[in-house]
Short mmCIF file of C-alpha atoms and ligand atoms in Angstrom, two decimals:
data_model
loop_
_atom_site.label_atom_id
_atom_site.label_comp_id
_atom_site.label_asym_id
_atom_site.label_seq_id
_atom_site.Cartn_x
_atom_site.Cartn_y
_atom_site.Cartn_z
CA MET A 1 -10.07 7.95 3.05
CA GLY A 2 -12.09 8.34 -0.13
CA THR A 3 -12.84 5.45 -2.41
CA ASP A 4 -13.87 7.20 -5.65
CA ASN A 5 -12.73 5.96 -8.99
CA ILE A 6 -10.84 2.98 -7.68
CA SER A 7 -13.23 0.24 -8.70
CA SER A 8 -11.14 -2.71 -9.70
CA VAL A 9 -10.36 -6.40 -9.62
CA MET A 10 -7.25 -7.33 -7.70
CA VAL A 11 -5.66 -10.45 -9.16
CA ILE A 12 -3.18 -12.06 -6.81
CA PHE A 13 -0.71 -14.41 -8.47
CA GLY A 14 0.51 -16.63 -5.65
CA GLY A 15 -2.86 -16.58 -3.91
CA THR A 16 -2.16 -19.74 -1.93
CA GLY A 17 1.21 -18.50 -0.69
CA ASP A 18 2.46 -17.30 2.66
CA LEU A 19 2.47 -13.59 1.81
CA THR A 20 -1.13 -13.66 0.61
CA HIS A 21 -2.38 -15.42 3.71
CA ARG A 22 -0.29 -13.59 6.28
CA LYS A 23 -0.32 -10.08 4.86
CA LEU A 24 -2.41 -9.41 1.76
CA MET A 25 -5.77 -10.87 2.74
CA PRO A 26 -5.66 -9.42 6.27
CA ALA A 27 -4.77 -6.07 4.67
CA VAL A 28 -7.75 -6.27 2.32
CA TYR A 29 -10.01 -7.11 5.25
CA ASN A 30 -8.68 -4.22 7.32
CA LEU A 31 -9.19 -1.83 4.40
CA LEU A 32 -12.78 -3.00 4.29
CA TYR A 33 -13.08 -2.42 8.03
CA ASP A 34 -11.65 1.10 7.61
CA LYS A 35 -14.14 1.76 4.76
CA SER A 36 -11.21 2.22 2.41
CA LEU A 37 -12.10 -0.53 0.01
CA PRO A 38 -14.12 0.45 -3.02
CA GLU A 39 -17.69 -0.80 -3.24
CA ASN A 40 -16.91 -2.14 -6.69
CA PHE A 41 -14.08 -4.46 -5.88
CA CYS A 42 -13.26 -8.15 -5.85
CA VAL A 43 -10.24 -10.41 -5.55
CA VAL A 44 -9.17 -13.29 -7.76
CA SER A 45 -6.37 -15.46 -6.40
CA VAL A 46 -4.32 -17.64 -8.70
CA GLY A 47 -2.48 -20.70 -7.43
CA ARG A 48 -1.47 -24.17 -8.47
CA ARG A 49 -3.30 -26.18 -5.89
CA ASP A 50 -6.64 -27.69 -6.59
CA LYS A 51 -9.39 -26.05 -4.58
CA THR A 52 -12.85 -24.59 -4.90
CA ASP A 53 -13.81 -20.99 -4.15
CA GLU A 54 -15.49 -22.25 -1.00
CA ILE A 55 -12.41 -24.04 0.31
CA TYR A 56 -10.22 -21.08 -0.55
CA ARG A 57 -12.55 -18.61 1.18
CA ASN A 58 -12.54 -20.74 4.31
CA GLU A 59 -8.74 -20.77 4.31
CA VAL A 60 -8.62 -17.03 3.87
CA TYR A 61 -11.07 -16.63 6.77
CA GLU A 62 -8.74 -18.63 9.01
CA SER A 63 -5.76 -16.53 7.95
CA ILE A 64 -7.54 -13.26 8.61
CA LYS A 65 -8.61 -14.60 11.98
CA LYS A 66 -5.01 -15.39 12.78
CA PHE A 67 -3.13 -12.47 11.29
CA SER A 68 -5.44 -9.47 11.07
CA ARG A 69 -4.70 -6.55 13.41
CA ILE A 70 -8.46 -6.04 13.68
CA LYS A 71 -10.51 -8.91 15.03
CA ILE A 72 -12.58 -10.44 12.29
CA ASP A 73 -16.25 -9.56 12.42
CA ASP A 74 -18.35 -12.27 10.84
CA GLU A 75 -20.95 -9.84 9.46
CA LEU A 76 -18.29 -7.74 7.79
CA TRP A 77 -16.48 -10.81 6.52
CA LYS A 78 -19.64 -11.88 4.68
CA ASN A 79 -19.33 -8.66 2.70
CA LEU A 80 -15.88 -9.67 1.48
CA ARG A 81 -16.15 -13.42 1.40
CA ASP A 82 -18.30 -13.72 -1.70
CA ARG A 83 -16.06 -11.30 -3.55
CA ILE A 84 -13.04 -13.61 -3.30
CA TYR A 85 -12.47 -16.14 -6.07
CA TYR A 86 -9.89 -18.80 -6.75
CA GLN A 87 -8.44 -19.84 -10.12
CA LYS A 88 -6.08 -22.74 -10.52
CA PHE A 89 -3.43 -22.73 -13.22
CA GLU A 90 0.30 -22.92 -13.80
CA PHE A 91 1.94 -19.59 -14.57
CA ASN A 92 3.05 -20.82 -17.99
CA ASP A 93 -0.36 -22.16 -18.98
CA ASP A 94 -1.88 -20.08 -21.81
CA TYR A 95 -5.26 -21.66 -21.42
CA GLY A 96 -5.27 -20.55 -17.76
CA TYR A 97 -4.75 -16.91 -18.78
CA SER A 98 -7.47 -16.95 -21.43
CA LYS A 99 -9.87 -18.48 -18.93
CA LEU A 100 -8.85 -15.86 -16.39
CA LYS A 101 -9.41 -13.11 -18.95
CA ASP A 102 -12.97 -14.24 -19.60
CA PHE A 103 -13.57 -14.64 -15.89
CA LEU A 104 -12.36 -11.09 -15.21
CA ARG A 105 -14.69 -9.73 -17.91
CA MET A 106 -17.57 -11.52 -16.24
CA LEU A 107 -16.54 -9.98 -12.90
CA ASP A 108 -16.39 -6.54 -14.52
CA ASP A 109 -20.05 -6.91 -15.40
CA LYS A 110 -20.95 -8.27 -12.01
CA TYR A 111 -19.07 -5.69 -9.92
CA GLN A 112 -18.88 -2.74 -12.32
CA THR A 113 -15.11 -2.76 -12.12
CA ASN A 114 -14.69 -1.17 -15.57
CA GLY A 115 -11.76 -3.35 -16.65
CA ASN A 116 -9.48 -1.84 -13.98
CA ARG A 117 -6.93 -4.31 -12.67
CA ILE A 118 -4.29 -4.64 -10.02
CA TYR A 119 -2.05 -7.58 -10.72
CA TYR A 120 -0.24 -8.42 -7.52
CA LEU A 121 2.76 -10.68 -8.12
CA ALA A 122 3.09 -12.43 -4.75
CA VAL A 123 5.37 -15.02 -6.31
CA ALA A 124 9.02 -15.98 -6.41
CA PRO A 125 11.01 -13.49 -8.53
CA GLU A 126 11.72 -16.02 -11.30
CA TYR A 127 8.03 -15.75 -12.27
CA PHE A 128 7.82 -11.95 -12.53
CA GLU A 129 8.87 -11.84 -16.16
CA LEU A 130 6.79 -14.84 -17.24
CA ILE A 131 3.55 -13.56 -15.74
CA VAL A 132 3.97 -10.06 -17.15
CA GLU A 133 4.73 -11.49 -20.58
CA LYS A 134 1.66 -13.75 -20.49
CA LEU A 135 -0.57 -10.89 -19.40
CA HIS A 136 0.72 -8.94 -22.38
CA GLN A 137 0.28 -11.82 -24.85
CA HIS A 138 -3.28 -12.30 -23.72
CA GLY A 139 -4.13 -8.61 -24.01
CA MET A 140 -4.73 -8.30 -20.28
CA ALA A 141 -2.16 -5.63 -19.52
CA GLU A 142 -3.39 -2.77 -21.63
CA ASN A 143 -6.77 -1.30 -22.21
CA GLU A 144 -7.19 2.33 -23.12
CA LYS A 145 -10.47 2.82 -21.33
CA SER A 146 -9.31 1.52 -17.95
CA TRP A 147 -6.14 1.14 -15.90
CA GLN A 148 -3.95 -1.91 -15.30
CA ARG A 149 -1.28 -1.80 -12.61
CA VAL A 150 1.29 -4.33 -11.53
CA MET A 151 2.53 -4.66 -7.96
CA ILE A 152 5.82 -6.48 -7.68
CA GLU A 153 7.25 -7.98 -4.54
CA LYS A 154 10.89 -7.75 -3.63
CA PRO A 155 13.54 -8.71 -4.54
CA PHE A 156 13.65 -6.59 -7.68
CA GLY A 157 16.63 -8.30 -9.29
CA LYS A 158 19.68 -9.76 -7.60
CA ASP A 159 22.11 -7.16 -8.93
CA LEU A 160 22.07 -4.16 -11.26
CA ASN A 161 22.14 -6.21 -14.49
CA SER A 162 19.29 -8.49 -13.54
CA ALA A 163 17.27 -5.53 -12.24
CA VAL A 164 17.80 -3.64 -15.52
CA TYR A 165 16.72 -6.71 -17.45
CA LEU A 166 13.64 -7.27 -15.30
CA ASN A 167 12.72 -3.63 -15.43
CA LYS A 168 12.85 -3.63 -19.21
CA LYS A 169 10.65 -6.70 -19.38
CA ILE A 170 8.10 -5.12 -17.08
CA THR A 171 8.10 -1.61 -18.50
CA ASP A 172 7.81 -2.98 -22.05
CA VAL A 173 4.34 -4.00 -20.91
CA PHE A 174 3.34 -1.73 -18.02
CA THR A 175 4.37 1.93 -17.98
CA GLU A 176 6.54 3.18 -15.12
CA LYS A 177 3.43 4.94 -13.79
CA ASN A 178 1.62 1.61 -13.59
CA THR A 179 4.53 -0.30 -12.07
CA TYR A 180 4.44 -0.49 -8.29
CA ARG A 181 7.71 -1.90 -6.91
CA ILE A 182 7.15 -2.86 -3.33
CA ASP A 183 9.49 -2.06 -0.51
CA HIS A 184 7.07 -2.77 2.28
CA TYR A 185 9.10 -0.69 4.74
CA LEU A 186 7.84 2.37 2.88
CA GLY A 187 4.31 1.45 3.90
CA LYS A 188 5.22 1.56 7.58
CA GLU A 189 3.72 4.45 9.51
CA MET A 190 6.98 5.73 10.96
CA LEU A 191 8.73 5.80 7.62
CA GLN A 192 6.02 8.07 6.35
CA ASN A 193 6.43 10.04 9.55
CA ILE A 194 10.14 10.73 9.03
CA MET A 195 9.41 13.43 6.48
CA VAL A 196 6.72 14.96 8.67
CA ILE A 197 8.96 15.01 11.73
CA ARG A 198 11.77 16.57 9.75
CA PHE A 199 9.88 19.04 7.65
CA ALA A 200 7.02 20.02 9.95
CA ASN A 201 9.00 20.95 13.07
CA VAL A 202 11.11 24.01 13.49
CA PHE A 203 13.40 22.40 16.04
CA PHE A 204 14.59 19.50 13.90
CA GLU A 205 15.27 20.80 10.41
CA PRO A 206 17.63 23.68 11.36
CA VAL A 207 20.01 21.27 13.13
CA TRP A 208 19.67 18.47 10.57
CA ASN A 209 23.13 18.84 9.04
CA ASN A 210 26.85 18.40 9.50
CA LYS A 211 27.14 21.43 11.77
CA TYR A 212 25.14 19.76 14.51
CA ILE A 213 25.05 16.05 13.80
CA ASP A 214 28.00 13.84 14.66
CA ASN A 215 26.76 10.60 13.14
CA VAL A 216 23.62 8.75 12.15
CA GLN A 217 23.01 5.10 12.99
CA ILE A 218 20.40 3.09 11.13
CA SER A 219 19.81 -0.37 12.54
CA SER A 220 17.39 -3.13 11.74
CA SER A 221 17.81 -6.23 13.83
CA GLU A 222 15.95 -9.51 13.98
CA MET A 223 16.05 -12.14 16.69
CA VAL A 224 15.10 -14.97 14.37
CA GLY A 225 17.43 -16.77 11.97
CA VAL A 226 16.50 -17.70 8.42
CA GLU A 227 13.76 -20.08 9.59
CA ASN A 228 12.23 -21.79 6.54
CA ARG A 229 13.60 -19.28 4.01
CA GLY A 230 17.09 -20.76 3.75
CA GLY A 231 16.76 -21.46 0.03
CA TYR A 232 15.96 -17.84 -0.77
CA TYR A 233 18.34 -16.36 1.78
CA GLU A 234 21.35 -18.31 0.56
CA LYS A 235 21.19 -16.37 -2.72
CA ALA A 236 20.40 -13.04 -1.10
CA GLY A 237 22.19 -12.50 2.21
CA ALA A 238 21.79 -9.40 4.36
CA LEU A 239 23.21 -7.11 1.69
CA ARG A 240 20.62 -7.92 -0.96
CA ASP A 241 17.78 -8.81 1.37
CA MET A 242 17.93 -5.71 3.55
CA ILE A 243 20.57 -3.12 2.64
CA GLN A 244 19.81 -2.66 -1.07
CA ASN A 245 16.18 -1.87 -0.35
CA HIS A 246 14.93 -1.20 3.18
CA MET A 247 18.12 0.21 4.73
CA LEU A 248 18.96 2.49 1.82
CA GLN A 249 15.36 3.70 1.81
CA LEU A 250 15.71 4.62 5.49
CA LEU A 251 18.92 6.43 4.64
CA THR A 252 17.35 8.43 1.81
CA LEU A 253 14.44 9.57 3.97
CA THR A 254 16.81 10.61 6.73
CA ALA A 255 19.21 12.46 4.48
CA MET A 256 17.03 13.91 1.70
CA GLU A 257 16.47 17.61 1.11
CA PRO A 258 12.94 18.95 1.51
CA PRO A 259 11.09 18.29 -1.74
CA ILE A 260 9.55 21.29 -3.50
CA ASP A 261 6.12 19.79 -2.88
CA LEU A 262 4.62 16.48 -1.82
CA THR A 263 4.03 15.07 -5.27
CA THR A 264 5.35 11.60 -6.03
CA ASP A 265 8.03 12.78 -8.41
CA SER A 266 9.28 15.60 -6.23
CA ILE A 267 9.78 13.19 -3.34
CA HIS A 268 11.41 10.52 -5.49
CA ASP A 269 13.69 13.13 -7.09
CA GLU A 270 15.08 14.10 -3.67
CA LYS A 271 15.54 10.50 -2.61
CA VAL A 272 17.43 9.69 -5.78
CA LYS A 273 19.73 12.67 -5.20
CA VAL A 274 20.80 11.11 -1.90
CA LEU A 275 21.63 7.82 -3.62
CA LYS A 276 23.56 9.70 -6.28
CA SER A 277 25.55 11.52 -3.57
CA LEU A 278 26.76 8.37 -1.84
CA LYS A 279 30.52 8.48 -1.72
CA GLU A 280 31.96 6.33 -4.49
CA LEU A 281 33.09 2.95 -3.15
CA THR A 282 36.53 1.69 -4.08
CA PRO A 283 37.55 -1.89 -3.22
CA ASP A 284 39.76 -0.50 -0.44
CA LEU A 285 36.89 1.43 1.05
CA VAL A 286 34.67 -1.64 0.92
CA LEU A 287 37.25 -3.66 2.79
CA LYS A 288 37.56 -0.88 5.36
CA ASN A 289 33.95 0.25 5.73
CA ALA A 290 31.81 -2.80 5.06
CA VAL A 291 31.60 -5.59 7.64
CA ARG A 292 29.81 -8.88 7.16
CA GLY A 293 28.98 -11.65 9.56
CA GLN A 294 27.35 -15.03 9.77
CA TYR A 295 25.81 -16.44 12.92
CA GLU A 296 27.03 -19.71 14.37
CA GLY A 297 24.65 -22.44 13.29
CA TYR A 298 23.56 -20.81 10.03
CA ARG A 299 25.33 -23.49 8.00
CA ASN A 300 23.20 -26.15 9.66
CA GLU A 301 19.92 -24.49 8.72
CA ASP A 302 17.52 -26.12 6.28
CA ARG A 303 18.48 -25.57 2.60
CA VAL A 304 21.72 -23.84 3.55
CA SER A 305 25.06 -25.04 2.22
CA PRO A 306 27.38 -26.49 4.92
CA ASP A 307 30.16 -24.18 3.70
CA SER A 308 27.95 -21.19 2.94
CA ASP A 309 29.57 -17.76 2.67
CA THR A 310 26.23 -15.96 2.81
CA GLU A 311 26.21 -13.09 5.27
CA THR A 312 23.46 -12.92 7.88
CA PHE A 313 24.80 -9.61 9.19
CA ALA A 314 26.08 -6.51 7.43
CA ALA A 315 27.31 -3.19 8.75
CA LEU A 316 28.46 -0.26 6.63
CA LYS A 317 29.91 3.16 7.07
CA VAL A 318 28.46 5.37 4.36
CA PHE A 319 29.01 8.99 3.45
CA VAL A 320 26.44 11.18 1.76
CA ASP A 321 28.83 13.50 -0.02
CA ASN A 322 26.77 16.62 -0.39
CA PHE A 323 26.73 20.07 1.15
CA ARG A 324 24.45 19.13 4.04
CA TRP A 325 26.13 15.91 5.07
CA ALA A 326 29.80 16.09 4.08
CA GLY A 327 31.89 14.48 6.82
CA VAL A 328 29.00 12.88 8.74
CA PRO A 329 29.23 9.08 8.85
CA PHE A 330 26.02 7.13 8.43
CA TYR A 331 26.44 3.72 10.04
CA ILE A 332 24.04 1.08 8.83
CA ARG A 333 23.66 -2.39 10.30
CA THR A 334 21.25 -5.24 9.91
CA GLY A 335 21.32 -8.86 10.91
CA LYS A 336 19.64 -12.00 12.06
CA LYS A 337 19.92 -13.68 15.47
CA LEU A 338 20.64 -10.38 17.18
CA PRO A 339 19.50 -9.59 20.74
CA VAL A 340 16.31 -7.68 19.86
CA LYS A 341 13.84 -7.20 17.05
CA SER A 342 13.95 -3.54 16.25
CA THR A 343 14.35 -0.98 13.51
CA GLU A 344 15.56 2.44 14.58
CA ILE A 345 17.37 5.52 13.40
CA VAL A 346 19.59 7.19 15.97
CA ILE A 347 20.76 10.72 15.32
CA GLN A 348 23.72 11.60 17.55
CA PHE A 349 24.26 15.33 17.93
CA LYS A 350 27.65 16.96 18.35
CA PRO A 351 28.88 17.71 21.85
CA LEU A 352 28.76 21.26 23.13
CA PRO A 353 32.08 22.87 24.07
CA GLY A 354 33.17 21.24 27.33
CA VAL A 355 33.71 24.46 29.25
CA LEU A 356 30.93 24.25 31.82
CA TYR A 357 29.98 20.73 32.76
CA PHE A 358 32.98 18.50 33.22
CA LYS A 359 33.64 15.19 34.91
CA GLU A 360 32.57 16.43 38.33
CA TYR A 361 29.12 16.94 36.87
CA GLY A 362 29.08 13.42 35.54
CA GLY A 363 30.19 14.37 32.02
CA LEU A 364 27.86 15.19 29.20
CA MET A 365 26.10 12.57 27.12
CA PRO A 366 25.47 13.48 23.51
CA ASP A 367 21.93 14.52 22.67
CA LEU A 368 20.16 11.76 20.80
CA LEU A 369 17.10 11.68 18.65
CA VAL A 370 15.79 8.18 18.06
CA ILE A 371 13.16 7.46 15.43
CA LYS A 372 11.60 4.13 16.29
CA ILE A 373 10.23 2.37 13.25
CA GLN A 374 9.25 -1.07 14.60
CA PRO A 375 8.01 -2.82 16.62
CA GLU A 376 7.60 0.27 18.77
CA GLU A 377 6.71 3.33 16.73
CA GLY A 378 7.64 6.76 17.95
CA VAL A 379 10.31 9.32 18.66
CA PHE A 380 12.63 9.45 21.58
CA LEU A 381 14.70 12.48 22.52
CA GLN A 382 17.52 12.17 25.02
CA PHE A 383 19.07 15.34 26.40
CA ASN A 384 20.95 16.54 29.47
CA ALA A 385 19.35 17.98 32.60
CA LYS A 386 20.29 18.60 36.21
CA ARG A 387 19.82 15.67 38.52
CA PRO A 388 17.51 16.71 41.36
CA GLY A 389 19.36 17.16 44.66
CA THR A 390 22.22 19.03 46.17
CA LEU A 391 24.91 17.49 44.00
CA ASN A 392 25.26 19.38 40.75
CA LYS A 393 25.14 16.30 38.58
CA VAL A 394 24.04 16.35 34.97
CA ILE A 395 22.17 13.32 33.73
CA PRO A 396 20.54 12.36 30.46
CA VAL A 397 16.75 12.44 30.53
CA ARG A 398 14.25 11.39 27.89
CA MET A 399 11.14 12.52 26.21
CA ASP A 400 9.52 9.51 24.69
CA PHE A 401 6.64 9.69 22.25
CA CYS A 402 5.35 6.21 21.62
CA GLN A 403 2.84 6.24 18.83
CA ASN A 404 1.60 2.68 19.10
CA CYS A 405 1.61 2.57 22.92
CA GLN A 406 -1.35 4.90 23.20
CA VAL A 407 -4.68 3.27 23.77
CA GLY A 408 -6.62 3.09 20.55
CA MET A 409 -3.59 3.61 18.35
CA ASN A 410 -3.40 0.58 16.13
CA SER A 411 -1.25 1.53 13.17
CA PRO A 412 -2.28 0.08 9.84
CA GLU A 413 -0.04 -2.62 8.49
CA ALA A 414 2.28 -1.55 5.68
CA TYR A 415 0.41 -3.68 3.15
CA GLU A 416 -2.87 -1.93 3.86
CA ARG A 417 -1.39 1.40 2.91
CA LEU A 418 0.37 -0.02 -0.12
CA ILE A 419 -2.71 -1.75 -1.54
CA TYR A 420 -4.80 1.34 -0.84
CA ASP A 421 -2.30 3.59 -2.60
CA ALA A 422 -2.04 1.29 -5.61
CA LEU A 423 -5.84 1.33 -5.88
CA ARG A 424 -5.73 5.14 -5.94
CA GLY A 425 -2.82 5.24 -8.36
CA ASP A 426 -0.42 6.87 -5.92
CA SER A 427 3.09 5.45 -6.23
CA THR A 428 4.82 7.74 -3.71
CA LEU A 429 5.42 4.88 -1.27
CA PHE A 430 6.80 2.56 -3.95
CA THR A 431 10.29 2.62 -5.38
CA ARG A 432 10.81 4.42 -8.67
CA TRP A 433 13.11 2.69 -11.10
CA ASP A 434 16.03 5.08 -10.62
CA GLU A 435 15.98 4.46 -6.85
CA VAL A 436 16.31 0.75 -7.52
CA GLU A 437 19.01 1.38 -10.09
CA TYR A 438 21.20 3.61 -7.92
CA SER A 439 20.89 1.41 -4.87
CA TRP A 440 21.96 -1.64 -6.87
CA ARG A 441 24.88 0.34 -8.30
CA TYR A 442 26.06 1.00 -4.77
CA VAL A 443 25.42 -2.45 -3.35
CA ASP A 444 26.97 -4.24 -6.34
CA LYS A 445 30.34 -2.64 -5.52
CA ILE A 446 30.23 -4.21 -2.08
CA ALA A 447 29.01 -7.57 -3.37
CA GLU A 448 31.84 -7.66 -5.92
CA VAL A 449 34.56 -7.17 -3.30
CA TRP A 450 32.95 -9.65 -0.93
CA LYS A 451 32.70 -12.23 -3.68
CA ASN A 452 36.44 -12.01 -4.25
CA ASN A 453 37.44 -12.19 -0.59
CA LYS A 454 36.61 -15.27 1.39
CA PRO A 455 35.13 -14.45 4.81
CA GLU A 456 35.96 -16.23 8.03
CA PHE A 457 32.50 -17.50 8.83
CA PRO A 458 30.78 -18.07 11.19
CA ASN A 459 31.93 -15.08 13.18
CA TYR A 460 29.24 -14.19 15.69
CA LYS A 461 27.22 -15.97 18.31
CA PRO A 462 23.43 -15.90 18.17
CA GLY A 463 22.07 -13.32 20.58
CA THR A 464 25.02 -10.93 20.20
CA TRP A 465 25.34 -7.73 18.16
CA GLY A 466 27.28 -9.33 15.32
CA PRO A 467 31.02 -9.61 14.76
CA TYR A 468 33.53 -7.48 16.65
CA ASP A 469 34.51 -5.72 13.40
CA ALA A 470 31.13 -4.01 13.43
CA ASP A 471 31.98 -2.40 16.77
CA GLU A 472 35.43 -1.60 15.53
CA LEU A 473 33.93 0.26 12.56
CA LEU A 474 32.67 2.90 15.00
CA LEU A 475 35.40 2.69 17.64
CA ARG A 476 37.85 3.83 14.96
CA ASP A 477 35.87 7.05 14.76
CA ASN A 478 35.49 7.33 18.54
CA PHE A 479 31.82 6.40 18.36
CA LYS A 480 29.87 3.38 19.50
CA TRP A 481 26.63 1.79 18.45
CA TRP A 482 23.75 2.92 20.59
CA ASN A 483 21.79 0.00 21.82
CA ILE A 484 18.39 -0.14 20.26
CA GLY A 485 15.04 -1.71 21.06
CA GLY A 486 14.47 0.19 24.30
CA PHE A 487 17.78 -0.71 25.94
CA TYR A 488 19.20 2.78 26.14
CA ASP A 489 19.82 2.51 29.86
CA GLU A 490 23.01 0.57 29.39
CA ASN A 491 24.55 3.62 27.77
CA VAL A 492 23.76 6.14 30.45
N1 LIG B 501 6.19 -14.32 2.87
C1 LIG B 501 6.53 -13.11 3.22
O1 LIG B 501 6.33 -12.67 4.36
C2 LIG B 501 7.19 -12.19 2.24
C3 LIG B 501 7.66 -10.95 2.69
C4 LIG B 501 8.22 -10.07 1.77
C5 LIG B 501 8.31 -10.43 0.44
N2 LIG B 501 7.87 -11.65 0.03
C6 LIG B 501 7.96 -11.99 -1.40
O2 LIG B 501 6.68 -12.36 -1.86
C7 LIG B 501 6.79 -13.35 -2.87
C8 LIG B 501 5.95 -14.56 -2.48
O3 LIG B 501 6.45 -15.10 -1.26
P1 LIG B 501 5.67 -16.21 -0.43
O4 LIG B 501 6.42 -16.35 0.85
O5 LIG B 501 4.22 -15.94 -0.37
O6 LIG B 501 5.93 -17.53 -1.33
P2 LIG B 501 5.22 -18.95 -1.23
O7 LIG B 501 4.57 -19.14 0.08
O8 LIG B 501 6.22 -19.94 -1.70
O9 LIG B 501 4.05 -18.85 -2.33
C9 LIG B 501 4.28 -18.96 -3.70
C10 LIG B 501 2.97 -18.90 -4.44
O10 LIG B 501 3.23 -19.01 -5.85
C11 LIG B 501 2.46 -20.08 -6.37
N3 LIG B 501 3.23 -20.73 -7.43
C12 LIG B 501 4.53 -21.06 -7.40
N4 LIG B 501 4.90 -21.59 -8.58
C13 LIG B 501 3.80 -21.57 -9.36
C14 LIG B 501 3.54 -21.96 -10.70
N5 LIG B 501 4.49 -22.48 -11.48
N6 LIG B 501 2.30 -21.79 -11.18
C15 LIG B 501 1.32 -21.28 -10.40
N7 LIG B 501 1.49 -20.88 -9.13
C16 LIG B 501 2.73 -21.03 -8.62
C17 LIG B 501 2.22 -21.01 -5.23
O11 LIG B 501 1.08 -21.77 -5.54
P3 LIG B 501 0.84 -23.23 -4.87
O12 LIG B 501 1.10 -23.05 -3.41
O13 LIG B 501 -0.62 -23.46 -5.13
O14 LIG B 501 1.77 -24.18 -5.50
C18 LIG B 501 2.00 -20.01 -4.10
O15 LIG B 501 0.70 -19.46 -4.18
C19 LIG B 501 8.28 -13.63 -3.02
O16 LIG B 501 8.78 -12.81 -4.05
C20 LIG B 501 8.86 -13.17 -1.70
O17 LIG B 501 10.21 -12.77 -1.82
C21 LIG B 501 7.31 -12.53 0.90
#
């Protein structure tokens, strides 16, 4: 990876927070290891707690040691260590910004960073607007001779109205081109691979349509509950936390048309078309095709209301109403306290005419293509073959390509790719505003109906696949959820 023209200072607001320690600093270190960090680069972290550069650097060292995918090398660390700085101030403190501004100018001279900035907002969403406004007031967000970019963590709004408002506030200061809305799933290797698998292989793209595909299942399951994020989760729920962003992104990549080229806008244009083609949701359809659940025990979690109606599970049946996909259901599900941690896309192909291999052959299983996003990364193809022996049985067999099982394959973390791309000014793996807008439009319709209909919660036991209604959603169509996370055997 080249590192030309990306000299810059990365300013992390929320530099003492969990995200910075667990993901951002290890990502910066791994970029250094991969020789993908510019020579002229340094990091300034902003937090509220009182600490010196030295103390902060030691804490960062411990975090990298704990969370980095590449073991920390003390020689290499020295190279980064002295380029990390800490500044303490409250986000509403004008004096703090003017001090920071002077400090950044000094760093420009020291590291030849030309005034280029990445402002990473690793903070709670209520601070996004304030920080951007302060950067503007202090003349830190625009400079004709250099570039200033803002990276914003999710959630981007809590509904369409708040997202529109936030977007206006941000784009009044930073242009769309300099606004990097993070959906960290897009930084994952296998998400980037979906387009390659689809558009670089002759045997997938010709059958990628309603003539050959019966249904598509997109699942993202977690084994953990809300842990210490109850306060945030109460206001979000599975719909806002997962479906509006990650799950709909997975859907767009699975369903999009080939872009005319690989430029950022061409790819985003095709993704937006998918969101625009989602079949309009009426309240009746929401009641029929959207299932929510809450695990037993959620209401006892820390900072969760004892009569909470927040969903920890959501399953949807969605139609992409365009020429390629008309009539093919896309089933989406996500939840906490499910049996495995896994994110996968299962493509179920249509059965062949049942004129040759009937029951006496053991019946025919549908062909499946499974794209494994995490924790295992790869592609899994299940198809029918003759069972060896004298009995003419047909059995499903598998071809399994596991990308991260191979020795030496250690996929970069999503945040490495995202920081690297933001440094280069490539926003392909970030969400363009209209993607955010159309996904909120869709999700808001569901949220509205759910708000007006009280659920019977809790309705699933931890360690199960959510409420029965989620199974029923597919049984009605004579389908069933394929087990994910490597447990395909139960289905064959
Ligand atoms: N953690 C994750 O894995 C994760 C994953 C995906 C997205 N995100 C998103 O990333 C963002 C940050 O999450 P997080 O988990 O890192 O949060 P966190 O651990 O609570 O950290 C918040 C940071 O903001 C600082 N801060 C808060 N209020 C401040 C104020 N008034 N003035 C100055 N500094 C202030 C805190 O500084 P002090 O500690 O010094 O007070 C701390 O550095 C959120 O938007 C979250 O949704 C997080």
